Coordinates of C-alpha atoms in Angstrom, one line a residue:
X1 CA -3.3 -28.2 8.3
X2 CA -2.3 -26.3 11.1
X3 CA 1.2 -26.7 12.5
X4 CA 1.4 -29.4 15.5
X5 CA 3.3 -27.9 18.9
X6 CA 6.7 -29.2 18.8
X7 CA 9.0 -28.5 21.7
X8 CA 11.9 -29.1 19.9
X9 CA 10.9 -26.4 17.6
X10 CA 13.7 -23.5 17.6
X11 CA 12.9 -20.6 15.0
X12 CA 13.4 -19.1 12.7
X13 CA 14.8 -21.8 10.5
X14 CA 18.3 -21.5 8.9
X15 CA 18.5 -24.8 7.1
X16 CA 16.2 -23.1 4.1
X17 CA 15.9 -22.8 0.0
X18 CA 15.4 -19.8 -2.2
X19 CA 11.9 -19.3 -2.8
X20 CA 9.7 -18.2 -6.0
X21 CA 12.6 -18.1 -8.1
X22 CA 10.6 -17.4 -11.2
X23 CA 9.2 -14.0 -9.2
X24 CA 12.7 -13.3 -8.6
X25 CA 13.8 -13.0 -12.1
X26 CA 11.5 -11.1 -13.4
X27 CA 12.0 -8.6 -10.6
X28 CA 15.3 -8.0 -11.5
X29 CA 14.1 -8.1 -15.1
X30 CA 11.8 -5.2 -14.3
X31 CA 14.4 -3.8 -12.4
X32 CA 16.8 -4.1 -16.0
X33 CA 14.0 -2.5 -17.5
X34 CA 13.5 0.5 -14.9
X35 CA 17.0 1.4 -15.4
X36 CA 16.8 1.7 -19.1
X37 CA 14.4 3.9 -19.3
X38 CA 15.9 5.9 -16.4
X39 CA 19.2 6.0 -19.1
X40 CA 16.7 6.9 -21.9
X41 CA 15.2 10.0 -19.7
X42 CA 18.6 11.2 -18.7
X43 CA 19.6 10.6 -22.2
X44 CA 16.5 12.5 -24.0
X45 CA 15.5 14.7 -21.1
X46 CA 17.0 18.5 -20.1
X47 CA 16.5 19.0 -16.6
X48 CA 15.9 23.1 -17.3
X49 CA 12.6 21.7 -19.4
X50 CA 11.2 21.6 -15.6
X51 CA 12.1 24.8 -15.0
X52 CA 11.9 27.1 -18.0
X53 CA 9.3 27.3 -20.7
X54 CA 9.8 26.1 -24.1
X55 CA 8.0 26.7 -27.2
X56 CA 6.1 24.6 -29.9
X57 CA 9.7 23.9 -31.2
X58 CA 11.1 22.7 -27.4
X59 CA 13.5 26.1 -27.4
X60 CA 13.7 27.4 -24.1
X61 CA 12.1 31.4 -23.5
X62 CA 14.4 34.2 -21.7
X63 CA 17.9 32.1 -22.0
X64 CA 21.2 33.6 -22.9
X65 CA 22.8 32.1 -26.1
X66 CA 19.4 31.2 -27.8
X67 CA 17.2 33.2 -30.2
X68 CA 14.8 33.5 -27.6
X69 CA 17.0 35.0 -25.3
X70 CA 14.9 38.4 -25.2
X71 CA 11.7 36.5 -25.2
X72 CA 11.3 35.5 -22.0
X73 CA 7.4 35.0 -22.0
X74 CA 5.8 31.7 -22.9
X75 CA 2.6 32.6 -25.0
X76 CA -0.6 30.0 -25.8
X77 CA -2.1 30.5 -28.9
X78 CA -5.2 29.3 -27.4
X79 CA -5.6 28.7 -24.2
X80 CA -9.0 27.3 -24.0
X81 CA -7.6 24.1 -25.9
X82 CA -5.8 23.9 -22.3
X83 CA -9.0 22.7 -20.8
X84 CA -9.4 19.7 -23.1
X85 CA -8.9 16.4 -21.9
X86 CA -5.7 15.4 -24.1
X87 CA -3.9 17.5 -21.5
X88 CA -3.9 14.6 -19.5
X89 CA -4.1 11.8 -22.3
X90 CA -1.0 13.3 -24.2
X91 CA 0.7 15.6 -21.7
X92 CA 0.6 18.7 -23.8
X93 CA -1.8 22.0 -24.3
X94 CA -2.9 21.2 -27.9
X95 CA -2.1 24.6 -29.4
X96 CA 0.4 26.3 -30.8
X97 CA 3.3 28.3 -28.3
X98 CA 5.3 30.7 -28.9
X99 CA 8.2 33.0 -26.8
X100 CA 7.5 36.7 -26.2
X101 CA 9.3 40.0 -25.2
X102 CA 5.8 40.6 -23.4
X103 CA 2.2 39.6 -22.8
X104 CA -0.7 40.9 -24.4
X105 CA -1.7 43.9 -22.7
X106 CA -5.2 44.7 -24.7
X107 CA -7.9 42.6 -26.6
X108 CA -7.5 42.4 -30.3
X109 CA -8.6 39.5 -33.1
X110 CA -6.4 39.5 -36.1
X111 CA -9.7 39.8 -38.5
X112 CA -9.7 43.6 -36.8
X113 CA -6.2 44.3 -36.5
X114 CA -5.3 43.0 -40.4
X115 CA -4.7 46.1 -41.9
X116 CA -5.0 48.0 -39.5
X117 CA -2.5 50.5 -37.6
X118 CA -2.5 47.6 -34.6
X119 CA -0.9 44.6 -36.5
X120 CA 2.2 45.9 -36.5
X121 CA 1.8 44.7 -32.2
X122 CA 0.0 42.0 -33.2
X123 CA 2.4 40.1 -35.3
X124 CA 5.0 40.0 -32.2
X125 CA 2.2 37.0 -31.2
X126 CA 2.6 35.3 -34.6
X127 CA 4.8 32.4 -35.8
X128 CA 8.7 33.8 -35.9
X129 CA 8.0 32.4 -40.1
X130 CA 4.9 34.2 -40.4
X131 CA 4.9 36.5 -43.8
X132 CA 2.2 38.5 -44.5
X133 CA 1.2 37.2 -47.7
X134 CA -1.6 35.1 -46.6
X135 CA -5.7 35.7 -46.3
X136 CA -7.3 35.6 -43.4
X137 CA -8.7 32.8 -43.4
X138 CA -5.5 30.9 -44.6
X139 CA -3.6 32.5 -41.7
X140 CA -5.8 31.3 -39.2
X141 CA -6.4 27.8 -40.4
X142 CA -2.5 27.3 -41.1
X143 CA -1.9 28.2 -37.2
X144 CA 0.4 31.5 -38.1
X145 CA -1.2 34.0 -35.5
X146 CA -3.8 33.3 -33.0
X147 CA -7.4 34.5 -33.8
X148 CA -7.4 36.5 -30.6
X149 CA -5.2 38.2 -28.1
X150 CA -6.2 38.9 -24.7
X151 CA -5.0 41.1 -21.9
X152 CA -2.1 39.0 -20.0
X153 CA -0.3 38.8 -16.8
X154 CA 2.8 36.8 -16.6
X155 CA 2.6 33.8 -14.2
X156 CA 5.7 31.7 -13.8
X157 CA 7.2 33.1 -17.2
X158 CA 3.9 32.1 -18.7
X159 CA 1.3 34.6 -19.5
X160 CA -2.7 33.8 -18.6
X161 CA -5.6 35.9 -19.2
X162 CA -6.0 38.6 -16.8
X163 CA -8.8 37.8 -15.4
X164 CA -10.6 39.8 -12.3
X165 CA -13.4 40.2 -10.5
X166 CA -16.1 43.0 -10.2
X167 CA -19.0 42.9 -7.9
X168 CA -19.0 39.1 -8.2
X169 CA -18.5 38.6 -12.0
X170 CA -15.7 37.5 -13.9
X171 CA -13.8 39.9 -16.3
X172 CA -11.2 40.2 -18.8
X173 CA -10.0 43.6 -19.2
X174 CA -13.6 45.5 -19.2
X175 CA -15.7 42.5 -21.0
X176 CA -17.3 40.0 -19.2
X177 CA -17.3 37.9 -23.0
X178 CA -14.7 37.7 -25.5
X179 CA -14.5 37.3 -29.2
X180 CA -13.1 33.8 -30.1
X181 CA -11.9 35.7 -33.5
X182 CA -14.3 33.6 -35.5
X183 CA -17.0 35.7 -34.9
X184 CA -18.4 33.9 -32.0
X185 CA -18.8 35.2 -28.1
X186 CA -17.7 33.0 -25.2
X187 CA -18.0 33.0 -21.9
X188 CA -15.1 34.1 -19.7
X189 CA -15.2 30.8 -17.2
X190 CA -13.8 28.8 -20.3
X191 CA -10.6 31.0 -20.1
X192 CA -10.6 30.4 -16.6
X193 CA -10.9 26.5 -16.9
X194 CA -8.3 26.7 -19.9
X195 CA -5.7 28.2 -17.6
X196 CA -6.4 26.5 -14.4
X197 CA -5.8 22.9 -16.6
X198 CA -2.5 24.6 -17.8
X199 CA -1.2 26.0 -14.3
X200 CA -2.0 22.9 -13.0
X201 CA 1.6 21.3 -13.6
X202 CA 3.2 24.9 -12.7
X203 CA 1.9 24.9 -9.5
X204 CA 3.3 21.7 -8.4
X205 CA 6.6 22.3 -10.1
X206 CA 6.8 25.5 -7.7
X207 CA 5.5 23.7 -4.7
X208 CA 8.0 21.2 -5.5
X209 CA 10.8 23.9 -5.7
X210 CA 9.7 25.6 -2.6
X211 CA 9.8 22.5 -0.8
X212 CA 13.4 22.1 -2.0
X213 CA 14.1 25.4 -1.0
X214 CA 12.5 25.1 2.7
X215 CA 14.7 21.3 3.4
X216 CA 18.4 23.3 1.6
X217 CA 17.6 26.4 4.5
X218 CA 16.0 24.2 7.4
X219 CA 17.4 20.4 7.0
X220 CA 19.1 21.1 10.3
X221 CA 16.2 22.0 12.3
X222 CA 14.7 19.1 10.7
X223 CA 17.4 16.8 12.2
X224 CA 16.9 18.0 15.6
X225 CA 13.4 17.2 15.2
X226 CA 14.1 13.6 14.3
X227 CA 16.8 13.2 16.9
X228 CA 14.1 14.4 19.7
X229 CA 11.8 12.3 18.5
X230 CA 13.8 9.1 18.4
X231 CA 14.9 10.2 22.1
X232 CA 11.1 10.6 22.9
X233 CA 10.2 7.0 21.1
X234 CA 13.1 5.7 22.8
X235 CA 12.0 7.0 26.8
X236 CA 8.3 5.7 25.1
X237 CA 9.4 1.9 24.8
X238 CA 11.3 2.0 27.9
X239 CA 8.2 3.2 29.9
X240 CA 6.2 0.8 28.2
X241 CA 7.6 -2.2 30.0
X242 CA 7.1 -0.5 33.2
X243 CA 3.7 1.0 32.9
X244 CA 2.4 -0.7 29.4
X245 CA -1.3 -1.9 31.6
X246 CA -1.4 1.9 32.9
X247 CA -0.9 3.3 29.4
X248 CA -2.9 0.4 27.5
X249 CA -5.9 1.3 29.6
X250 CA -6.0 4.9 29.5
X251 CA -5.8 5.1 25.6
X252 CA -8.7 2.3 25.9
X253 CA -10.8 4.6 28.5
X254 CA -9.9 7.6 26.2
X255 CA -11.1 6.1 22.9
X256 CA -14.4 5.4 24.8
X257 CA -14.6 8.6 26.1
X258 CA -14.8 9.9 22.3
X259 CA -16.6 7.9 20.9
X260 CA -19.3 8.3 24.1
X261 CA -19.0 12.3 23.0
X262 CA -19.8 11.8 19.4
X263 CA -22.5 9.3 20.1
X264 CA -23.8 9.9 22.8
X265 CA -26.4 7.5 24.2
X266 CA -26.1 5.7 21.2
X267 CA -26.1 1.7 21.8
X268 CA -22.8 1.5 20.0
X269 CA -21.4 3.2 23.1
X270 CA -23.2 0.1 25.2
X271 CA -22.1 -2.6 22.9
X272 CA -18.6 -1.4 23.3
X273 CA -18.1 -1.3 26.9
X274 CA -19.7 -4.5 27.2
X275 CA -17.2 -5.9 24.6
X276 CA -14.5 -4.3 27.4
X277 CA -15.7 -5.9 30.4
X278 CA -16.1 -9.5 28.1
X279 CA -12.7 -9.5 26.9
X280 CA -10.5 -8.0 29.7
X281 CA -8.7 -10.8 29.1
X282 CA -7.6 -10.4 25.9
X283 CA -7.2 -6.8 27.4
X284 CA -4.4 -8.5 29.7
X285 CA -3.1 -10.1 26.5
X286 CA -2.0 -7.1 25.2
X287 CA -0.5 -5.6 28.1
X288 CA 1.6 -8.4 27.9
X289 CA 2.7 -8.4 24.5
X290 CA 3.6 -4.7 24.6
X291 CA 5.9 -6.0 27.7
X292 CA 7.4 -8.3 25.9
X293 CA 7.9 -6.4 22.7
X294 CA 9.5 -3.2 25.1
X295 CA 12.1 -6.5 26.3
X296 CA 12.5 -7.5 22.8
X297 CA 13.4 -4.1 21.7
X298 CA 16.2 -4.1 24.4
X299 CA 17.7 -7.0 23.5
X300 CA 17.4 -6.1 19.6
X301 CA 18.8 -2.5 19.9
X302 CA 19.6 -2.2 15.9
X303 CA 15.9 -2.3 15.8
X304 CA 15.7 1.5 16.5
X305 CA 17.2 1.8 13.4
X306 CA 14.0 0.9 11.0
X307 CA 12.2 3.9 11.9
X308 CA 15.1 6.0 9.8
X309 CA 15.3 3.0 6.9
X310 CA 12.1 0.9 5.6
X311 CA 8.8 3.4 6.5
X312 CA 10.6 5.8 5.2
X313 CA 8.8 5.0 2.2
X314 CA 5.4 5.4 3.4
X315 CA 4.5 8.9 2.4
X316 CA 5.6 8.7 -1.0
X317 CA 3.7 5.3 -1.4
X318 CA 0.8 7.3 -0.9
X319 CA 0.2 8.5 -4.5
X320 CA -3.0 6.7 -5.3
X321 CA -5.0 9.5 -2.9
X322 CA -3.4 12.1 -5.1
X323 CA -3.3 12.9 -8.8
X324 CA -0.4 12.7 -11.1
X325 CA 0.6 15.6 -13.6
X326 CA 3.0 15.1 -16.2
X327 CA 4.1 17.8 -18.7
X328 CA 5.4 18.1 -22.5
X329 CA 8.1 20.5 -23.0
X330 CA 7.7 20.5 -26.9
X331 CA 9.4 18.2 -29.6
X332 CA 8.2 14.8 -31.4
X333 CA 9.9 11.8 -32.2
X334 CA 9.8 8.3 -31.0
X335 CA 10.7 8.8 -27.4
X336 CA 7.6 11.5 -26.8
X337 CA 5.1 9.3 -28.8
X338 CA 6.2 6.6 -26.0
X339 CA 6.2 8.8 -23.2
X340 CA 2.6 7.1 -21.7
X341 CA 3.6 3.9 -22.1
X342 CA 7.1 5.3 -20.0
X343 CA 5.4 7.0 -17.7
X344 CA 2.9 4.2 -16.9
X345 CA 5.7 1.9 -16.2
X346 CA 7.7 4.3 -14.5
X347 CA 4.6 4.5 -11.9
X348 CA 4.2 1.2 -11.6
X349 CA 7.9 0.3 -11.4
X350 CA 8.0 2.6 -8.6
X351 CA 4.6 1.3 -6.3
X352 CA 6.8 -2.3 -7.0
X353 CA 9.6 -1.3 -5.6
X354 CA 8.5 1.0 -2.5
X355 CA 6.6 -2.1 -1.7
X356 CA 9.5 -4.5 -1.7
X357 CA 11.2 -2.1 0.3
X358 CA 8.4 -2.6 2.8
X359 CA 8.4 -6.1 2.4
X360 CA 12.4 -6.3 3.3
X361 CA 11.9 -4.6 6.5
X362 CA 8.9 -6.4 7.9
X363 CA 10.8 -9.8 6.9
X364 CA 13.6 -8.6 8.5
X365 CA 12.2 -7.6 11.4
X366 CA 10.4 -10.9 12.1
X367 CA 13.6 -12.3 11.8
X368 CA 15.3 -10.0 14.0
X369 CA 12.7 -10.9 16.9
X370 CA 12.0 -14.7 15.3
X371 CA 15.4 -15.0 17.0
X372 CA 14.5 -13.4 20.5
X373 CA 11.1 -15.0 20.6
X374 CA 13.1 -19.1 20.1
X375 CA 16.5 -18.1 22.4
X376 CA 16.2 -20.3 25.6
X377 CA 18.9 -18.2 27.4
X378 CA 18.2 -14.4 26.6
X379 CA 20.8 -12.8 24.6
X380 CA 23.4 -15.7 24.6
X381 CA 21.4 -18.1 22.6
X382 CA 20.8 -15.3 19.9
X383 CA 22.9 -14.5 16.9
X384 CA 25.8 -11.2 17.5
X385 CA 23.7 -9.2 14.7
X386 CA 19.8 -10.1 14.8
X387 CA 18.9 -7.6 12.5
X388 CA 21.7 -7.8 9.8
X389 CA 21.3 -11.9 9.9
X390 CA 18.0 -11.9 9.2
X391 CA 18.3 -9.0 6.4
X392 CA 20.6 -11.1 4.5
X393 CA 18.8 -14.0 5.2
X394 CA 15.9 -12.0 3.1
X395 CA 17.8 -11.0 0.6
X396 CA 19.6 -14.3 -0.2
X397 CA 16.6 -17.1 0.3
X398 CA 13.8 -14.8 -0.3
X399 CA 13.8 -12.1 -2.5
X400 CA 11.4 -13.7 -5.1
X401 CA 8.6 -14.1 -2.7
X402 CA 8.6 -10.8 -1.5
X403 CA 9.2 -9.4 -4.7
X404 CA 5.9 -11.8 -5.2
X405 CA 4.1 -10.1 -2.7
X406 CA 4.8 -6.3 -3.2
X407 CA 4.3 -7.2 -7.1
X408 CA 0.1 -8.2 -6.1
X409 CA -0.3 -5.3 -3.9
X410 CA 1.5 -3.1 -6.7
X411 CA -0.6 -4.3 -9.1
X412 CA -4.4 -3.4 -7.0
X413 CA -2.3 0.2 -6.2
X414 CA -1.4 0.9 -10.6
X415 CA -5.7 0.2 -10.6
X416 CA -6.6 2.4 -8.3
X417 CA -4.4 5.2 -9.9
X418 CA -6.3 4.4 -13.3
X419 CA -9.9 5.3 -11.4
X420 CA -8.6 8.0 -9.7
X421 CA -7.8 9.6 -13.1
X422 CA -10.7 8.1 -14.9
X423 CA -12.7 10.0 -11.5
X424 CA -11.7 13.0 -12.8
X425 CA -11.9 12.6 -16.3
X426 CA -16.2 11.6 -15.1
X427 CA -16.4 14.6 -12.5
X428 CA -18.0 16.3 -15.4
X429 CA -20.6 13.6 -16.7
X430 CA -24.1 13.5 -15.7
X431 CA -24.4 10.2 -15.8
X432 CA -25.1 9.1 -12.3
X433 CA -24.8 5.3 -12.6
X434 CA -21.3 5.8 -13.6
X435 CA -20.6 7.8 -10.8
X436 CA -22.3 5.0 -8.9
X437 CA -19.9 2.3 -10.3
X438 CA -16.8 4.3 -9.7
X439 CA -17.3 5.2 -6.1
X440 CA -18.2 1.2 -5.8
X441 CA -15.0 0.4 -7.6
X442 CA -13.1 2.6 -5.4
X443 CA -13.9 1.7 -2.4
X444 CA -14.0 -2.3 -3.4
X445 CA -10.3 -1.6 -4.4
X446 CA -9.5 0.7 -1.1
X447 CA -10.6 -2.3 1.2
X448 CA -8.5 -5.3 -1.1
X449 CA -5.6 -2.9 -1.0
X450 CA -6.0 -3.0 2.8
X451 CA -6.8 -6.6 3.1
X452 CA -3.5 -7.5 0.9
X453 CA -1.6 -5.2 2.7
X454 CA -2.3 -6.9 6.3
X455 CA -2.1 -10.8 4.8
X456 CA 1.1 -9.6 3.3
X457 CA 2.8 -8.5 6.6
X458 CA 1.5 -11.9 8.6
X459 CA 2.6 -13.6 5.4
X460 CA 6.1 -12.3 5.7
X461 CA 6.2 -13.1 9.2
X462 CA 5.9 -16.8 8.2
X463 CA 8.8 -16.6 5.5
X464 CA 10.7 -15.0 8.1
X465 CA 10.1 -17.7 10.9
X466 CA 9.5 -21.2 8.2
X467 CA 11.1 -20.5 5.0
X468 CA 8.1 -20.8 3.0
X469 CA 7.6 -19.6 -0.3
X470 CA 4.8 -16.8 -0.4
X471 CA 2.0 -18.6 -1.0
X472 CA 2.3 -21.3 1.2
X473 CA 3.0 -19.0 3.8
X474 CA -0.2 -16.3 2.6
X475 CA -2.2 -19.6 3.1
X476 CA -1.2 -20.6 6.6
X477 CA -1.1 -16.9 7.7
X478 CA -4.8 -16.4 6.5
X479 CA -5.8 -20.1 8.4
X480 CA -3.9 -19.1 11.2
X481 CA -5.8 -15.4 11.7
X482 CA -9.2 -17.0 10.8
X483 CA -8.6 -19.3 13.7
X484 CA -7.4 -16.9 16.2
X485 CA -10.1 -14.4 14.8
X486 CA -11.2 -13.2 18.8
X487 CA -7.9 -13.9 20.4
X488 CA -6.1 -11.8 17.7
X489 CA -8.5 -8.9 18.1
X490 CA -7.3 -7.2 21.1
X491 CA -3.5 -7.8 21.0
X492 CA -3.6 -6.4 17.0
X493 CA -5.7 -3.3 17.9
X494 CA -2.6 -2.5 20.8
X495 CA -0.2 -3.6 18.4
X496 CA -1.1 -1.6 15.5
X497 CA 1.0 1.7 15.3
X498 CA 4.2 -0.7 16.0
X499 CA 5.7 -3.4 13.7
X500 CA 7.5 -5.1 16.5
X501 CA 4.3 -5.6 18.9
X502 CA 2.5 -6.9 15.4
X503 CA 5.8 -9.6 15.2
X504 CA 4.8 -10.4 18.5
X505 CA 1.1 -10.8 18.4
X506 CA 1.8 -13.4 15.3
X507 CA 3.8 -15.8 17.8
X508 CA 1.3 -15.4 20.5
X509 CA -0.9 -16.8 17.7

């Protein structure tokens, strides 16, 4: 049932309980659990395994006081085997690697160079154990030496095939095949899929690096930017409560104005404007919420602050558009045979938490302005710290339920992370019903990720404002909107890009 007006009604309410308790324990259970395996990392892991290349046996390539420390070259046995699919299932390129003083420089099998005046080069790409007392064929299936060597240019202290071009057609050295040294001849595009699957990892470690590089030389320039901008936001809100209907309609005339150039003619462009003319009240609405909120923001100051703090969060939460690579630096034991089940948690652990960041600031910001909104006698009926008030007021009552909340929208994000990868694991199939299924999947997914994302926020709002636990509060959020579908329209669309007008809006409501 709908809440009944009550004049007498001052919000938010302080006289509250902590809510989803159960939620909240098994947050800081998972949070418990994040940690250890954070200790078990930092305990099993060497950071230089990101940087340098390690062998088969996990021993680094090219560093002083090791065995290898004249081999500074990282070689793949066979680096076609880079291209299979347990890259991504067990984080490794299934064949054998060894450290080099150099790369291949010419094309040899080991059934032509065995006794021959060329083995003596070819044994530097063997096993370090590797004794010539072996057949052929025992050699080979054993793993000693590779069947084949092929001409090699180093690439991050790796070496891949040296493949070229010429008039349009791949080579390697002056063959557009290669012997797989059992006798067999393969194209030269599976060399180029095995080492684009194994530089995949390497070019995101050097991204990652140059990025770290670029913020060490630059982070200055890039605190002047922020500073402008804040100024520039600032001057923004302070304009809007002068000229919000001037600035409302222009941004309404321009978005009809594009849309009238990429349709144009089109009844869409009709329907819309008559929608404008129909609902210029709503229109007015808006204007007047954006007022408000500009007022709101100058009685609310530490406001400014959230900008720097909670959506701060917002471009790393955007992993399930991109694609994960992890990597296995050598070595078996218990802790590598449980590094998917880590990794998977670690993910997942980390969409939880970015959420419940998220979740913290919008609560505290209804809060903040929950206590504007209710003060009879602007600013001496509101609290001496809005903002830190209702922040611990999150914290203390409410931490299970939004821990609740940002644990559902978690759990849709962790899904579509598994069909992006199982998209690219089905980029190869023919099968075009599974294709079918997936694109359905991911879109159905897309759309309840956005739904839960905006019945969260007006969710929080109503923790924030009656103390509710989550899904007592998800419910009379969703009644409320569904009620105020037309009148919510309007005010939402101007509200959209700013979490304070969207606080607003919700009372209007």
């Amino acid at each position: 049932t709908p809440h009944k007006y009550d004049p007498t009604f001052k919000g938010p309410i302080y006289n509250r309980g902590c809510t989803d308790v159960i939620c909240c324990v098994l947050f800081f259970l998972a949070i418990v659990g994040y940690v250890a395996v954070g200790i078990v990392a930092w305990t099993h892991g060497d950071p230089r395994k990101v940087i340098y290349p390690t062998d088969s046996q996990g021993q680094f390539c090219g560093q002083k006081g090791t065995k290898n420390e004249n081999k500074p070259f990282l070689f793949y046995f066979n680096i076609v085997k880079c291209a299979s699919p347990l890259v991504l299932l067990e984080f490794q390129c299934p064949t054998p690697q060894i450290c080099v003083k150099q790369c291949p420089d010419r094309y040899l099998t080991f059934l032509n160079a065995h006794n021959s005046h060329d083995f003596e080069y070819y044994k530097q790409f063997c096993m370090p154990s590797f004794q010539n007392n072996k057949g052929v064929a025992e050699v080979l299936r054993d793993g000693d030496c590779p069947a084949v060597i092929i001409p090699s240019k180093p690439l991050f202290q790796r070496c891949f095939p040296a493949i070229h071009t010429n008039r349009g057609v791949l080579m390697v050295g002056n063959e557009t095949t290669y012997e797989d040294g059992h006798g067999t001849r393969k194209n030269i595009t599976e060399l180029v899929e095995g080492a684009k699957r194994a530089n995949m990892v390497l070019e995101a470690r050097e991204l990652a690096m140059q990025i770290f590089e670029d913020y060490t030389v630059s982070w200055y320039w890039i605190v002047i930017g922020l500073v402008i901008a804040m100024v520039l936001s600032l001057l923004f809100i302070i304009l809007l409560r002068f000229l919000a209907g001037i600035m409302v309609w222009v941004m309404i005339v321009m978005v009809v104005l594009v849309l009238g150039y990429v349709i144009i003619l089109s009844i869409l462009e009709v329907v819309i404007i008559l929608l404008l003319i129909f609902l210029r009240k709503r229109i007015l609405i808006a204007i007047a919420l954006i007022k408000e909120a500009s007022r709101a923001v100058g009685h609310v100051m530490c406001s400014m602050l959230y900008p720097l703090t909670f959506p701060s969060v917002n471009e790393s939460r955007q992993c399930p558009n991109g694609r994960c690579q992890f990597a296995f630096y050598g070595g078996e034991s218990t802790y590598h045979r449980a590094l998917l089940g880590l990794q998977i948690f670690n993910v997942f652990m980390f969409f939880w938490l970015a959420n419940f960041v998220l979740a913290l600031g919008q609560v505290t910001l209804a809060g903040a302005f929950a206590s504007y909104y209710w003060a009879m006698h602007k600013p001496d009926d509101m609290p001496a710290f809005p903002l830190f008030s209702a922040f611990s007021r999150a914290l203390r009552y409410h931490t299970g339920s939004l821990a609740f909340g940002s644990l559902i929208l978690a759990i849709v994000q962790i899904i579509r992370v598994v069909l992006e990868y199982l998209d690219q694991r089905l980029k190869a199939a023919q099968n075009k019903f599974a294709k079918f299924l997936m694109v359905c999947l991911k879109c159905c997914f897309w759309c309840l990720e956005k739904f839960i994302k905006f019945l969260n926020r007006n969710a929080y709002i109503m923790i924030a404002i009656y103390g509710t636990n989550f899904c007592t509060s998800a419910r009379n959020a969703f009644f409320l909107l569904m009620r105020n579908i037309i009148s919510q329209s309007f005010p939402s669309l101007a509200s959209s890009s700013n979490p304070i007008n969207s606080f607003t809006v919700s009372l209007q409501m």
